[in-house]
């Protein structure tokens, strides 16, 4: 989620449902959707070595590694935890129940 001023945030409700209805009832909307689909560029995330790490960081609210100054004006944010030198190694250590050295 991008960090934007709250006045720029809008609820779109059931956007997927609205899009499905438009596609069902309008040939022009279907043509627009088909044209958009042809412009989509597929990105193979499985070949990006850091994808999983970056994805997990981005799942947090707020984002774990990107500043969120606009969100900070609206709510108290948690204190970020210090990062380990090797996040994958640290996750494996925690899962195994090993203690820190």
mmCIF file with all atom_site columns, C-alpha atoms in Angstrom, residues 36-86:
data_model
loop_
_atom_site.group_PDB
_atom_site.id
_atom_site.type_symbol
_atom_site.label_atom_id
_atom_site.label_alt_id
_atom_site.label_comp_id
_atom_site.label_asym_id
_atom_site.label_entity_id
_atom_site.label_seq_id
_atom_site.pdbx_PDB_ins_code
_atom_site.Cartn_x
_atom_site.Cartn_y
_atom_site.Cartn_z
_atom_site.occupancy
_atom_site.B_iso_or_equiv
_atom_site.pdbx_formal_charge
_atom_site.auth_seq_id
_atom_site.auth_comp_id
_atom_site.auth_asym_id
_atom_site.auth_atom_id
_atom_site.pdbx_PDB_model_num
ATOM 1  C CA . UNK A 1 36 ? -5.763 -4.081  -20.898 1.00 0.00 ? 36 UNK A CA 1
ATOM 2  C CA . UNK A 1 37 ? -5.054 -7.804  -20.519 1.00 0.00 ? 37 UNK A CA 1
ATOM 3  C CA . UNK A 1 38 ? -2.940 -7.736  -23.699 1.00 0.00 ? 38 UNK A CA 1
ATOM 4  C CA . UNK A 1 39 ? -0.791 -4.940  -22.180 1.00 0.00 ? 39 UNK A CA 1
ATOM 5  C CA . UNK A 1 40 ? -0.107 -6.844  -18.939 1.00 0.00 ? 40 UNK A CA 1
ATOM 6  C CA . UNK A 1 41 ? 3.539  -7.721  -18.445 1.00 0.00 ? 41 UNK A CA 1
ATOM 7  C CA . UNK A 1 42 ? 4.119  -10.941 -16.526 1.00 0.00 ? 42 UNK A CA 1
ATOM 8  C CA . UNK A 1 43 ? 6.910  -10.800 -13.969 1.00 0.00 ? 43 UNK A CA 1
ATOM 9  C CA . UNK A 1 44 ? 8.238  -14.147 -12.782 1.00 0.00 ? 44 UNK A CA 1
ATOM 10 C CA . UNK A 1 45 ? 8.750  -13.637 -9.052  1.00 0.00 ? 45 UNK A CA 1
ATOM 11 C CA . UNK A 1 46 ? 10.152 -17.122 -8.483  1.00 0.00 ? 46 UNK A CA 1
ATOM 12 C CA . UNK A 1 47 ? 13.445 -16.143 -10.144 1.00 0.00 ? 47 UNK A CA 1
ATOM 13 C CA . UNK A 1 48 ? 13.949 -13.063 -7.955  1.00 0.00 ? 48 UNK A CA 1
ATOM 14 C CA . UNK A 1 49 ? 16.166 -14.244 -5.072  1.00 0.00 ? 49 UNK A CA 1
ATOM 15 C CA . UNK A 1 50 ? 14.858 -11.681 -2.558  1.00 0.00 ? 50 UNK A CA 1
ATOM 16 C CA . UNK A 1 51 ? 11.191 -11.795 -3.576  1.00 0.00 ? 51 UNK A CA 1
ATOM 17 C CA . UNK A 1 52 ? 9.964  -13.697 -0.518  1.00 0.00 ? 52 UNK A CA 1
ATOM 18 C CA . UNK A 1 53 ? 11.853 -11.384 1.854   1.00 0.00 ? 53 UNK A CA 1
ATOM 19 C CA . UNK A 1 54 ? 10.576 -8.235  0.127   1.00 0.00 ? 54 UNK A CA 1
ATOM 20 C CA . UNK A 1 55 ? 7.036  -9.607  -0.067  1.00 0.00 ? 55 UNK A CA 1
ATOM 21 C CA . UNK A 1 56 ? 6.935  -10.400 3.651   1.00 0.00 ? 56 UNK A CA 1
ATOM 22 C CA . UNK A 1 57 ? 8.282  -6.925  4.495   1.00 0.00 ? 57 UNK A CA 1
ATOM 23 C CA . UNK A 1 58 ? 5.545  -5.333  2.382   1.00 0.00 ? 58 UNK A CA 1
ATOM 24 C CA . UNK A 1 59 ? 2.767  -7.350  4.065   1.00 0.00 ? 59 UNK A CA 1
ATOM 25 C CA . UNK A 1 60 ? 3.056  -5.452  7.331   1.00 0.00 ? 60 UNK A CA 1
ATOM 26 C CA . UNK A 1 61 ? 0.911  -2.468  8.253   1.00 0.00 ? 61 UNK A CA 1
ATOM 27 C CA . UNK A 1 62 ? 2.883  -0.305  8.256   1.00 0.00 ? 62 UNK A CA 1
ATOM 28 C CA . UNK A 1 63 ? 5.420  -1.527  5.725   1.00 0.00 ? 63 UNK A CA 1
ATOM 29 C CA . UNK A 1 64 ? 8.348  -3.112  7.577   1.00 0.00 ? 64 UNK A CA 1
ATOM 30 C CA . UNK A 1 65 ? 11.175 -1.375  5.719   1.00 0.00 ? 65 UNK A CA 1
ATOM 31 C CA . UNK A 1 66 ? 9.724  1.664   3.927   1.00 0.00 ? 66 UNK A CA 1
ATOM 32 C CA . UNK A 1 67 ? 8.933  4.860   5.862   1.00 0.00 ? 67 UNK A CA 1
ATOM 33 C CA . UNK A 1 68 ? 5.246  5.743   6.225   1.00 0.00 ? 68 UNK A CA 1
ATOM 34 C CA . UNK A 1 69 ? 5.157  9.424   7.229   1.00 0.00 ? 69 UNK A CA 1
ATOM 35 C CA . UNK A 1 70 ? 1.536  9.979   6.146   1.00 0.00 ? 70 UNK A CA 1
ATOM 36 C CA . UNK A 1 71 ? 0.287  6.992   8.125   1.00 0.00 ? 71 UNK A CA 1
ATOM 37 C CA . UNK A 1 72 ? 2.273  8.238   11.127  1.00 0.00 ? 72 UNK A CA 1
ATOM 38 C CA . UNK A 1 73 ? 0.207  11.460  11.151  1.00 0.00 ? 73 UNK A CA 1
ATOM 39 C CA . UNK A 1 74 ? -2.992 9.401   11.520  1.00 0.00 ? 74 UNK A CA 1
ATOM 40 C CA . UNK A 1 75 ? -2.039 6.771   14.103  1.00 0.00 ? 75 UNK A CA 1
ATOM 41 C CA . UNK A 1 76 ? 0.697  5.747   16.522  1.00 0.00 ? 76 UNK A CA 1
ATOM 42 C CA . UNK A 1 77 ? 2.976  3.311   14.728  1.00 0.00 ? 77 UNK A CA 1
ATOM 43 C CA . UNK A 1 78 ? 4.780  0.399   16.382  1.00 0.00 ? 78 UNK A CA 1
ATOM 44 C CA . UNK A 1 79 ? 8.500  0.730   16.988  1.00 0.00 ? 79 UNK A CA 1
ATOM 45 C CA . UNK A 1 80 ? 10.347 -1.079  14.209  1.00 0.00 ? 80 UNK A CA 1
ATOM 46 C CA . UNK A 1 81 ? 12.300 -4.161  15.230  1.00 0.00 ? 81 UNK A CA 1
ATOM 47 C CA . UNK A 1 82 ? 15.984 -4.211  14.330  1.00 0.00 ? 82 UNK A CA 1
ATOM 48 C CA . UNK A 1 83 ? 16.773 -6.320  11.289  1.00 0.00 ? 83 UNK A CA 1
ATOM 49 C CA . UNK A 1 84 ? 19.056 -9.293  11.471  1.00 0.00 ? 84 UNK A CA 1
ATOM 50 C CA . UNK A 1 85 ? 21.996 -9.578  9.096   1.00 0.00 ? 85 UNK A CA 1
ATOM 51 C CA . UNK A 1 86 ? 20.462 -12.629 7.396   1.00 0.00 ? 86 UNK A CA 1
#
